[in-house]
XYZ file of C-alpha atoms in Angstrom:
649
model
C 25.238 32.486 10.225
C 21.678 31.544 11.150
C 18.916 31.738 8.516
C 16.910 34.944 8.261
C 14.062 35.078 10.780
C 10.578 36.027 9.596
C 8.403 35.674 12.707
C 9.149 35.969 16.410
C 7.162 35.453 19.602
C 7.987 35.747 23.281
C 5.927 35.146 26.409
C 7.161 36.657 29.667
C 6.201 36.215 33.292
C 7.323 39.103 35.484
C 6.165 37.080 38.479
C 7.113 33.544 39.456
C 4.408 31.306 37.933
C 5.531 30.936 34.289
C 1.847 31.166 33.381
C 2.577 30.553 29.685
C 3.671 26.915 30.126
C 0.226 25.455 29.463
C -0.440 27.458 26.280
C 3.064 27.635 24.812
C 2.673 24.645 22.487
C -0.399 26.310 20.945
C 1.588 29.520 20.478
C 4.392 27.687 18.683
C 1.966 25.715 16.523
C 0.147 28.899 15.488
C 3.416 30.126 13.975
C 3.495 27.278 11.417
C 0.738 28.666 9.172
C 1.668 29.703 5.645
C 4.739 29.332 3.460
C 7.892 29.913 5.476
C 10.515 27.843 7.276
C 10.707 25.706 10.393
C 9.896 27.019 13.867
C 12.450 26.938 16.654
C 11.609 27.558 20.286
C 13.266 27.490 23.669
C 13.261 28.795 27.226
C 15.124 31.418 29.176
C 14.512 32.155 32.868
C 11.124 33.882 33.043
C 10.411 33.688 29.316
C 9.620 31.382 26.411
C 10.808 32.383 22.940
C 9.995 31.176 19.423
C 11.130 32.141 15.948
C 10.321 31.058 12.410
C 12.830 30.950 9.591
C 12.020 32.986 6.503
C 12.997 30.576 3.739
C 10.060 28.240 2.974
C 10.536 24.536 3.642
C 11.012 22.344 0.538
C 7.866 21.301 -1.306
C 6.398 18.108 0.088
C 7.829 18.548 3.599
C 5.784 19.836 6.514
C 6.992 22.577 8.832
C 8.900 21.241 11.831
C 8.785 22.615 15.371
C 12.141 22.136 17.088
C 12.941 22.862 20.707
C 16.510 24.113 20.860
C 18.737 25.869 23.391
C 18.275 29.636 23.280
C 21.398 31.467 22.127
C 22.634 33.842 24.807
C 24.982 36.802 24.735
C 27.825 37.198 27.231
C 25.524 39.017 29.669
C 22.962 36.189 29.574
C 20.520 38.088 27.364
C 18.853 36.723 24.242
C 18.238 38.654 21.016
C 15.868 37.630 18.222
C 16.028 39.751 15.089
C 13.186 39.375 12.583
C 14.020 40.884 9.209
C 17.297 42.114 7.777
C 20.194 44.439 8.542
C 21.850 46.521 5.840
C 25.556 47.368 5.614
C 26.399 44.338 7.762
C 30.019 44.146 6.576
C 30.517 47.768 7.583
C 28.980 47.137 11.014
C 30.990 43.963 11.579
C 34.241 45.747 10.737
C 33.395 48.719 12.935
C 32.713 46.508 15.951
C 35.514 44.005 15.389
C 33.302 41.077 14.377
C 33.798 38.485 11.631
C 31.877 39.253 8.443
C 29.921 36.013 8.942
C 28.495 37.176 12.287
C 24.768 36.585 12.664
C 22.714 39.817 12.359
C 21.147 39.229 15.784
C 24.617 39.047 17.325
C 25.658 42.235 15.503
C 22.577 43.975 16.846
C 23.282 42.731 20.380
C 26.900 43.933 20.191
C 25.898 47.425 19.040
C 23.243 47.601 21.755
C 25.724 46.474 24.404
C 27.968 49.408 23.500
C 25.454 52.157 22.723
C 22.296 51.130 24.566
C 19.029 52.408 23.147
C 20.932 54.652 20.724
C 21.864 51.508 18.773
C 18.869 51.893 16.469
C 20.172 55.255 15.254
C 23.431 53.540 14.212
C 22.055 50.355 12.659
C 20.346 50.512 9.249
C 17.897 47.771 8.401
C 14.354 46.529 8.040
C 13.853 44.690 11.304
C 12.062 44.055 14.558
C 14.304 43.265 17.530
C 13.256 41.421 20.701
C 15.774 41.302 23.570
C 15.162 39.485 26.850
C 17.400 40.313 29.825
C 16.582 37.719 32.520
C 18.875 39.294 35.130
C 16.821 42.503 35.186
C 13.599 40.879 33.926
C 13.450 43.377 31.089
C 12.104 42.892 27.578
C 13.289 45.417 25.010
C 11.454 45.770 21.688
C 12.499 47.931 18.735
C 11.443 48.414 15.127
C 13.566 50.151 12.528
C 12.372 53.248 10.649
C 9.875 52.191 7.919
C 10.075 48.625 9.269
C 8.013 46.002 7.448
C 8.432 43.672 10.449
C 5.512 44.312 12.850
C 5.336 43.687 16.597
C 2.094 43.134 18.528
C 1.923 43.349 22.309
C -0.527 42.137 24.951
C 0.160 42.801 28.605
C -1.951 42.215 31.677
C -0.151 42.826 34.946
C 2.833 40.474 35.152
C 1.873 38.557 31.994
C 3.196 39.646 28.605
C 3.070 38.199 25.082
C 4.728 39.775 22.041
C 4.505 38.455 18.500
C 5.028 39.487 14.894
C 1.344 38.816 14.183
C -1.745 38.673 16.420
C -2.330 34.920 15.955
C 0.203 33.625 18.501
C -1.092 36.093 21.107
C -4.620 34.786 20.572
C -3.263 31.231 20.783
C -1.919 32.031 24.255
C -5.501 32.447 25.449
C -6.197 36.155 24.863
C -9.842 36.600 23.706
C -10.370 37.452 20.036
C -12.325 40.720 20.008
C -12.319 43.764 17.738
C -11.050 47.088 19.060
C -14.104 49.212 18.234
C -12.166 52.492 18.346
C -9.666 51.198 15.803
C -12.489 49.970 13.569
C -14.232 53.349 13.582
C -10.990 55.292 13.103
C -9.993 53.124 10.144
C -13.383 53.473 8.476
C -12.874 57.240 8.818
C -9.361 56.875 7.286
C -7.746 58.138 10.472
C -4.871 55.695 10.049
C -1.737 57.449 11.331
C -1.724 55.765 14.748
C 0.904 53.048 14.641
C 0.156 51.985 18.237
C -3.522 51.079 18.033
C -4.436 47.505 17.081
C -7.429 45.867 15.440
C -7.599 43.590 18.499
C -8.982 44.678 21.865
C -6.352 44.556 24.593
C -3.397 44.595 22.187
C -1.207 47.385 20.880
C 1.614 47.644 18.357
C 5.154 48.955 18.521
C 5.347 51.693 15.851
C 8.227 51.794 13.398
C 11.150 53.924 14.538
C 10.261 53.172 18.161
C 11.795 51.376 21.144
C 9.511 49.938 23.841
C 10.750 48.520 27.153
C 8.794 46.269 29.515
C 9.847 45.386 33.057
C 8.012 44.663 36.324
C 7.413 48.400 36.840
C 5.547 48.915 33.557
C 6.110 50.142 29.992
C 8.334 52.861 28.553
C 8.184 53.928 24.904
C 10.559 56.204 22.985
C 10.389 57.342 19.369
C 13.904 57.506 17.918
C 13.057 58.315 14.273
C 10.396 60.321 12.484
C 10.283 61.465 8.878
C 9.227 64.897 10.108
C 12.365 65.328 12.221
C 15.246 64.610 9.858
C 18.208 66.987 9.315
C 17.996 69.575 6.556
C 19.946 68.826 3.365
C 21.502 71.841 1.671
C 23.928 71.972 -1.264
C 25.405 74.876 -3.199
C 24.099 73.816 -6.621
C 21.008 72.102 -8.020
C 23.056 69.353 -9.643
C 24.509 68.236 -6.308
C 21.049 67.210 -5.103
C 20.598 64.933 -8.107
C 24.082 63.440 -7.732
C 23.546 62.676 -4.042
C 20.106 61.212 -4.756
C 21.559 59.005 -7.494
C 24.210 57.624 -5.120
C 21.662 56.907 -2.381
C 19.186 55.297 -4.781
C 21.903 52.987 -6.067
C 22.813 52.067 -2.485
C 19.169 51.490 -1.536
C 18.541 49.109 -4.421
C 21.837 47.281 -3.887
C 21.144 46.718 -0.189
C 17.513 45.658 -0.629
C 18.437 43.254 -3.451
C 21.294 41.694 -1.491
C 20.957 37.920 -1.440
C 18.314 37.784 -4.181
C 19.062 35.493 -7.115
C 15.777 35.666 -9.083
C 14.236 39.086 -8.405
C 10.917 40.434 -9.638
C 9.166 43.800 -9.413
C 5.634 45.180 -9.293
C 6.056 47.597 -12.201
C 3.738 50.447 -13.147
C 4.027 53.412 -15.472
C 4.860 55.767 -12.611
C 8.117 57.270 -11.419
C 8.642 55.103 -8.345
C 8.673 51.527 -9.634
C 10.258 52.575 -12.947
C 13.121 54.172 -11.033
C 13.554 51.055 -8.883
C 13.556 48.842 -11.992
C 16.162 50.986 -13.748
C 18.570 50.657 -10.812
C 17.721 46.991 -10.219
C 18.827 46.010 -13.721
C 22.343 47.144 -12.850
C 22.395 44.804 -9.846
C 21.358 41.610 -11.641
C 23.594 38.579 -11.860
C 24.917 37.390 -15.210
C 22.064 36.282 -17.456
C 19.438 36.897 -14.779
C 16.243 38.632 -15.929
C 14.197 41.059 -13.874
C 10.652 39.761 -14.134
C 8.087 42.545 -13.938
C 4.383 42.263 -13.132
C 2.003 45.005 -14.212
C -1.711 45.416 -13.573
C -3.805 45.955 -16.710
C -7.583 46.387 -17.059
C -9.652 43.320 -17.821
C -11.660 42.948 -21.028
C -14.771 45.110 -21.205
C -13.243 48.045 -19.363
C -14.103 51.490 -20.732
C -11.620 54.179 -19.704
C -13.450 57.106 -18.073
C -12.770 60.641 -19.240
C -10.231 61.769 -16.652
C -7.497 63.955 -18.156
C -5.186 63.624 -15.143
C -5.299 59.814 -14.775
C -4.401 56.836 -16.961
C -5.408 53.295 -16.097
C -3.568 51.133 -18.641
C 0.139 51.467 -17.894
C 1.315 48.787 -20.303
C 2.698 51.234 -22.915
C 4.901 52.919 -20.297
C 6.127 49.512 -19.122
C 6.854 48.280 -22.648
C 8.857 51.442 -23.290
C 11.003 50.723 -20.218
C 11.472 47.101 -21.304
C 12.660 48.303 -24.709
C 15.211 50.469 -22.915
C 16.285 47.600 -20.613
C 15.957 44.260 -22.475
C 16.730 42.285 -19.307
C 13.313 43.220 -17.929
C 10.901 40.385 -18.708
C 7.361 41.829 -18.628
C 4.264 39.998 -17.414
C 0.862 41.684 -17.613
C -1.804 40.748 -15.079
C -5.528 41.397 -15.475
C -6.632 38.965 -12.732
C -9.890 38.594 -14.664
C -10.869 35.396 -12.859
C -10.460 36.891 -9.366
C -13.746 37.931 -7.767
C -14.053 40.546 -5.028
C -12.591 39.266 -1.761
C -11.800 35.844 -3.214
C -8.522 35.456 -1.323
C -9.484 37.512 1.735
C -10.234 34.547 4.002
C -6.866 32.913 3.223
C -5.061 36.206 3.759
C -6.770 36.725 7.117
C -6.056 33.160 8.193
C -2.272 33.527 7.877
C -1.930 37.226 8.722
C -4.918 38.099 10.885
C -4.969 41.624 9.446
C -7.256 43.107 6.748
C -6.326 44.885 3.533
C -8.152 48.205 3.686
C -8.500 48.481 -0.100
C -9.648 44.932 -0.765
C -10.983 45.895 -4.208
C -7.421 46.755 -5.296
C -5.542 43.644 -4.145
C -6.771 41.078 -6.678
C -3.917 41.931 -9.035
C -1.364 41.761 -6.195
C -2.560 38.238 -5.379
C -2.347 37.299 -9.059
C 1.099 38.848 -9.531
C 2.582 37.260 -6.412
C 1.128 33.862 -7.253
C 2.620 34.008 -10.745
C 5.984 35.341 -9.535
C 6.200 32.625 -6.900
C 5.349 29.987 -9.493
C 8.201 31.232 -11.685
C 10.660 30.797 -8.817
C 11.205 34.474 -7.988
C 12.739 34.979 -4.552
C 12.233 38.751 -4.020
C 9.524 41.146 -5.190
C 10.607 44.792 -5.396
C 8.156 47.663 -4.900
C 8.247 51.466 -4.701
C 5.526 52.279 -2.191
C 7.376 55.035 -0.307
C 8.382 56.968 -3.425
C 5.696 59.653 -3.108
C 6.871 60.446 0.412
C 10.450 60.603 -0.824
C 12.158 61.337 -4.113
C 9.018 61.704 -6.286
C 7.233 64.159 -3.992
C 5.461 66.755 -6.149
C 6.541 69.843 -4.158
C 3.105 71.492 -4.198
C 3.201 72.255 -0.477
C 5.938 74.724 -1.334
C 3.312 77.433 -1.861
C 1.977 77.605 1.732
C 5.436 76.978 3.169
C 6.994 79.863 1.230
C 4.146 82.097 2.412
C 4.754 81.090 6.029
C 8.540 81.504 5.833
C 8.426 84.875 4.070
C 9.879 83.676 0.748
C 7.345 85.823 -1.054
C 9.329 86.495 -4.218
C 9.702 82.751 -4.810
C 6.033 82.219 -3.950
C 4.762 84.856 -6.382
C 7.052 83.613 -9.150
C 5.916 79.995 -8.743
C 2.246 80.951 -8.503
C 2.651 82.855 -11.757
C 4.312 79.896 -13.488
C 1.864 77.297 -12.203
C 0.017 75.482 -15.028
C -3.230 75.998 -13.070
C -5.489 78.078 -15.350
C -7.320 79.985 -12.608
C -6.714 83.740 -12.149
C -3.550 84.642 -10.228
C -5.431 85.836 -7.127
C -7.484 82.637 -6.992
C -4.364 80.495 -7.211
C -2.626 82.518 -4.513
C -5.616 82.252 -2.190
C -6.287 78.568 -2.840
C -2.741 77.207 -3.040
C -0.875 79.360 -0.504
C -3.363 80.891 1.943
C -6.145 78.329 2.411
C -3.885 75.495 3.646
C -3.173 77.664 6.711
C -6.862 78.158 7.523
C -7.986 75.886 10.406
C -9.893 72.784 9.344
C -13.062 73.834 11.166
C -13.140 77.143 9.285
C -12.577 75.465 5.932
C -15.429 73.071 6.619
C -17.749 75.973 7.420
C -16.746 77.699 4.179
C -17.422 74.553 2.135
C -20.511 73.384 4.018
C -22.977 74.307 1.265
C -20.805 73.537 -1.758
C -22.291 70.596 -3.623
C -18.960 69.293 -4.857
C -17.740 68.838 -1.270
C -19.625 65.647 -0.387
C -20.029 64.391 3.160
C -17.952 61.265 3.869
C -21.149 59.596 5.082
C -22.855 59.923 1.712
C -19.701 59.211 -0.253
C -16.633 57.112 0.614
C -17.263 56.140 4.257
C -19.412 53.044 4.863
C -19.835 53.781 8.574
C -23.102 55.151 9.925
C -22.660 58.818 10.830
C -24.423 58.205 14.139
C -21.891 55.504 15.008
C -18.989 57.762 13.994
C -20.186 60.325 16.530
C -21.249 57.872 19.225
C -17.962 55.948 19.067
C -15.920 59.138 19.363
C -14.262 58.642 15.963
C -15.071 62.162 14.765
C -13.893 63.677 18.041
C -10.631 61.693 17.933
C -9.977 62.798 14.361
C -10.575 66.440 15.286
C -8.386 66.154 18.384
C -5.295 65.134 16.397
C -6.063 67.232 13.317
C -6.813 64.239 11.083
C -8.317 65.658 7.901
C -11.163 63.476 6.637
C -11.992 66.053 3.943
C -8.604 65.788 2.200
C -7.726 69.470 2.121
C -4.299 70.668 0.986
C -1.732 70.597 3.789
C 0.570 73.358 5.018
C 4.039 71.870 4.561
C 6.028 69.059 3.012
C 6.767 67.720 6.504
C 3.043 67.388 7.188
C 2.436 65.756 3.808
C 5.275 63.274 4.203
C 4.182 62.403 7.702
C 0.655 61.625 6.509
C 1.905 59.400 3.684
C 4.771 57.640 5.461
C 3.020 57.062 8.783
C -0.106 55.803 7.055
C 1.993 53.292 5.084
C 3.871 52.286 8.241
C 0.590 51.772 10.098
C -1.403 49.995 7.385
C 0.941 47.801 5.359
C 3.419 45.655 7.386
C 0.900 43.027 8.524
C -0.760 42.982 5.091
C 2.585 42.431 3.352
C 3.539 39.752 5.866
C 0.252 37.989 5.116
C 1.042 38.068 1.390
C 4.491 36.660 2.111
C 3.037 33.766 4.096
C 0.488 33.054 1.365
C 2.992 32.913 -1.489
C 6.383 32.424 0.164
C 7.672 35.555 -1.572
C 9.160 38.533 0.308
C 8.562 42.075 -0.922
C 11.212 44.753 -0.424
C 10.917 48.476 -1.045
C 14.122 50.386 -1.879
C 12.237 53.700 -1.618
C 11.690 52.907 2.089
C 15.462 52.621 2.672
C 15.871 54.941 5.688
C 18.958 56.910 4.538
C 17.307 57.555 1.162
C 13.977 58.585 2.668
C 15.641 60.831 5.266
C 17.700 62.534 2.561
C 14.612 63.229 0.444
C 12.709 64.597 3.447
C 15.564 66.989 4.197
C 15.721 68.457 0.682
C 14.036 71.895 0.330
C 10.761 72.340 -1.555
C 12.359 74.372 -4.341
C 14.162 71.224 -5.497
C 10.792 69.529 -5.988
C 8.873 72.458 -7.530
C 10.670 74.840 -9.879
C 9.306 77.176 -12.573
C 5.896 75.544 -12.315
C 7.285 72.028 -12.827
C 6.261 69.569 -10.128
C 8.428 66.556 -9.198
C 11.420 68.471 -10.501
C 13.967 66.452 -8.516
C 12.613 63.102 -9.712
C 12.384 64.256 -13.328
C 16.035 65.316 -13.326
C 17.083 61.994 -11.791
C 15.061 59.949 -14.274
C 15.864 61.846 -17.474
C 17.824 59.413 -19.629
C 17.256 56.614 -17.109
C 13.618 55.874 -17.997
C 11.705 56.571 -21.239
C 10.824 60.176 -22.024
C 7.114 59.324 -21.924
C 7.571 58.306 -18.274
C 9.631 61.133 -16.782
C 7.670 63.734 -18.776
C 4.306 62.259 -17.730
C 1.999 64.711 -15.938
C -0.852 62.276 -15.352
C -1.085 59.802 -12.478
C -1.208 56.088 -13.153
C -3.929 54.124 -11.377
C -4.495 50.418 -10.897
C -7.933 48.782 -10.882
C -9.745 51.385 -12.975
C -11.647 48.383 -14.328
C -13.569 48.191 -11.047
C -16.959 48.854 -12.768
C -16.597 45.631 -14.769
C -15.688 43.696 -11.629
C -18.414 45.119 -9.396
C -21.025 44.668 -12.151
C -20.034 41.015 -12.480
C -20.078 40.428 -8.706
C -23.031 42.696 -7.885
C -25.683 40.073 -7.080
C -23.359 38.107 -4.815
C -22.272 41.265 -2.995
C -25.883 42.394 -2.538
C -26.653 39.001 -1.034
C -23.753 39.337 1.399
C -24.800 42.862 2.411
C -28.393 41.743 2.956
C -27.198 38.888 5.180
C -25.129 41.346 7.209
C -28.290 43.290 8.075
C -29.389 40.358 10.239
C -26.346 40.824 12.478
C -27.018 43.629 15.006
C -23.285 44.109 15.588
C -22.578 44.863 11.929
C -25.806 46.790 11.385
C -24.875 49.123 14.244
C -21.529 50.073 12.672
C -22.103 49.927 8.914
C -24.715 51.868 6.942
C -25.892 48.708 5.215
C -29.121 50.196 3.848
C -27.163 52.944 2.095
C -24.580 50.467 0.797
C -27.291 48.174 -0.602
C -29.199 51.026 -2.241
C -26.033 52.515 -3.737
C -24.957 49.216 -5.275
C -28.449 48.215 -6.440
C -29.193 51.577 -8.103
C -25.768 52.062 -9.691
C -25.835 52.184 -13.500
C -22.622 50.184 -13.881
C -20.475 53.082 -15.115
C -17.728 55.270 -13.698
C -18.787 58.800 -14.568
C -16.739 61.266 -12.472
C -19.768 63.488 -11.842
C -21.665 60.613 -10.207
C -18.850 59.937 -7.695
C -19.526 56.239 -8.185
C -15.813 55.512 -7.846
C -15.703 56.737 -4.261
C -19.210 55.560 -3.329
C -18.810 52.000 -4.640
C -15.157 51.143 -5.207
C -14.004 52.923 -2.042
C -17.067 52.993 0.203
C -18.573 49.578 -0.471
C -15.227 47.954 -1.273
C -13.705 49.011 2.058
C -16.899 48.579 4.044
C -17.455 44.980 2.977
C -13.826 44.089 3.669
C -13.991 45.545 7.176
C -17.352 43.916 7.942
C -16.020 40.537 6.830
C -12.960 41.049 9.013
C -15.120 41.792 12.064
C -16.999 38.563 11.363
C -13.718 36.661 10.985
C -12.279 37.903 14.281
C -15.421 37.466 16.334
C -16.649 34.259 14.713
C -19.732 35.781 13.124
C -21.051 33.611 10.276
C -22.286 36.318 7.888
C -21.080 37.813 4.601
């Protein structure tokens, strides 16, 4: 069996010139950045292909670039599979293959029998590239919730596809920012998995198959979290039993092959659940090393009754319950804002939107890698799945005529407002069109404009660039109103994660040589949770009812009974106060660049940071204005400068 593949690239000529010959060495060399394995490359009629092994080369040895014969299937096609397949033994048995069969060959065999329906049969976390020279067809596919991205550039008969943008740029494509994507992202309109940061490129969304041939492009979505089958059982307990079985399977499959696992562990439901199942899948004597963000010295916890920022007590309680968890607490006190951003961009070419919240991820991954960990578990998709709070049940029960259930749950809600106010706010208002809700709230002081609060973009640019019109056209809610259904909520969470995180995570992996895997993104588990009815998530006024029943006895009582939300990086006032003068200098320098000054409201950002009193009082909205607005704005401005070679900030 061949080693796992991390990165893949292919250049295709649908004509007769093989235009890529001159630039192909640069493409291959661009794939050697960061901590991963050797790069193999070869030719097939009409195409050049390259792949990089996932396992990092031994310390002290440089990455090798080896030209090798391209492996072909019986029909002459070539398949490269970046990522991993799950249930491979089951697939091999079903299709009469040895258990040692390479995952790419398994994928090719299933595709040969079932065609484009193969991705509904195969379970994995992958990106597949298949070149069929006889028909001059390139087929691309990404699994549901795939963490393996695919970027595409096509101009007439010339085509380049790669896991990251760098190899496409190395082929000679100009490095320019896609201004629409920049404006949409600054407005947090991030559900589009096709749009790219780079002008002229696009991405293949997760759960999608895309086919290129001389006639053009065809794209088909084969999976969406909003279109999964309903799950219905006769009793409440059956939902918990089925969830328990699927969670165990998800953790077992995502941990397969790991010998020294670690986990990003918080005090919340998602990572605590993953940790509790992971302990049961450890080898003899193997610890599960956990890494938890804690506030740095000098942090003063703001008065927010629904949020807690130091999750160490919840983590210690879990460690007491499972002694094989070895806790490590990370304050990343010596990391300044954006300190690792340039390195991250160099290997990944993609920005972290919340740059002010990634310092502890850098610190945790660096420490885990130094301790020899070979997998880092996460629980990022939990809120879209098993730990969903169920609060969209109110408008959905109103819409579907389940009025007795609606009135009972409104009455049992812990919300202290009068019954009629709760009914209007929680069940009726989510159905009111966005434009009407904005008119209603126009003069309410607590409903701040994005352009005086969390958005660093100039309002004039948001209108001129069409960002506001695009958001309105697709119903993107930049005011964060309550949504009408669980399907809508899950779509917003899952598709935003699928759009924002794969390239960022791949950049982290190349920086530290450590893969992250998310059992809560396991497609069968996520599909099951999305098919479960709202009344399993909200019952008798208790939110997250399904998750609480699953976790009772599995995690500490203080965790599964917790009503507050855990939050990382609540020590941001200490960090921004420390870095303020340097950040003000960077923002002032950006004003001299007309390109940046046209997009970003630099005067407002400078005034906000300069006049800030250094605290995090909820009434001042400093958290959204500085931590979100300035934190995101500076990261995006620096990224624009990185891509376009602008020497500012």
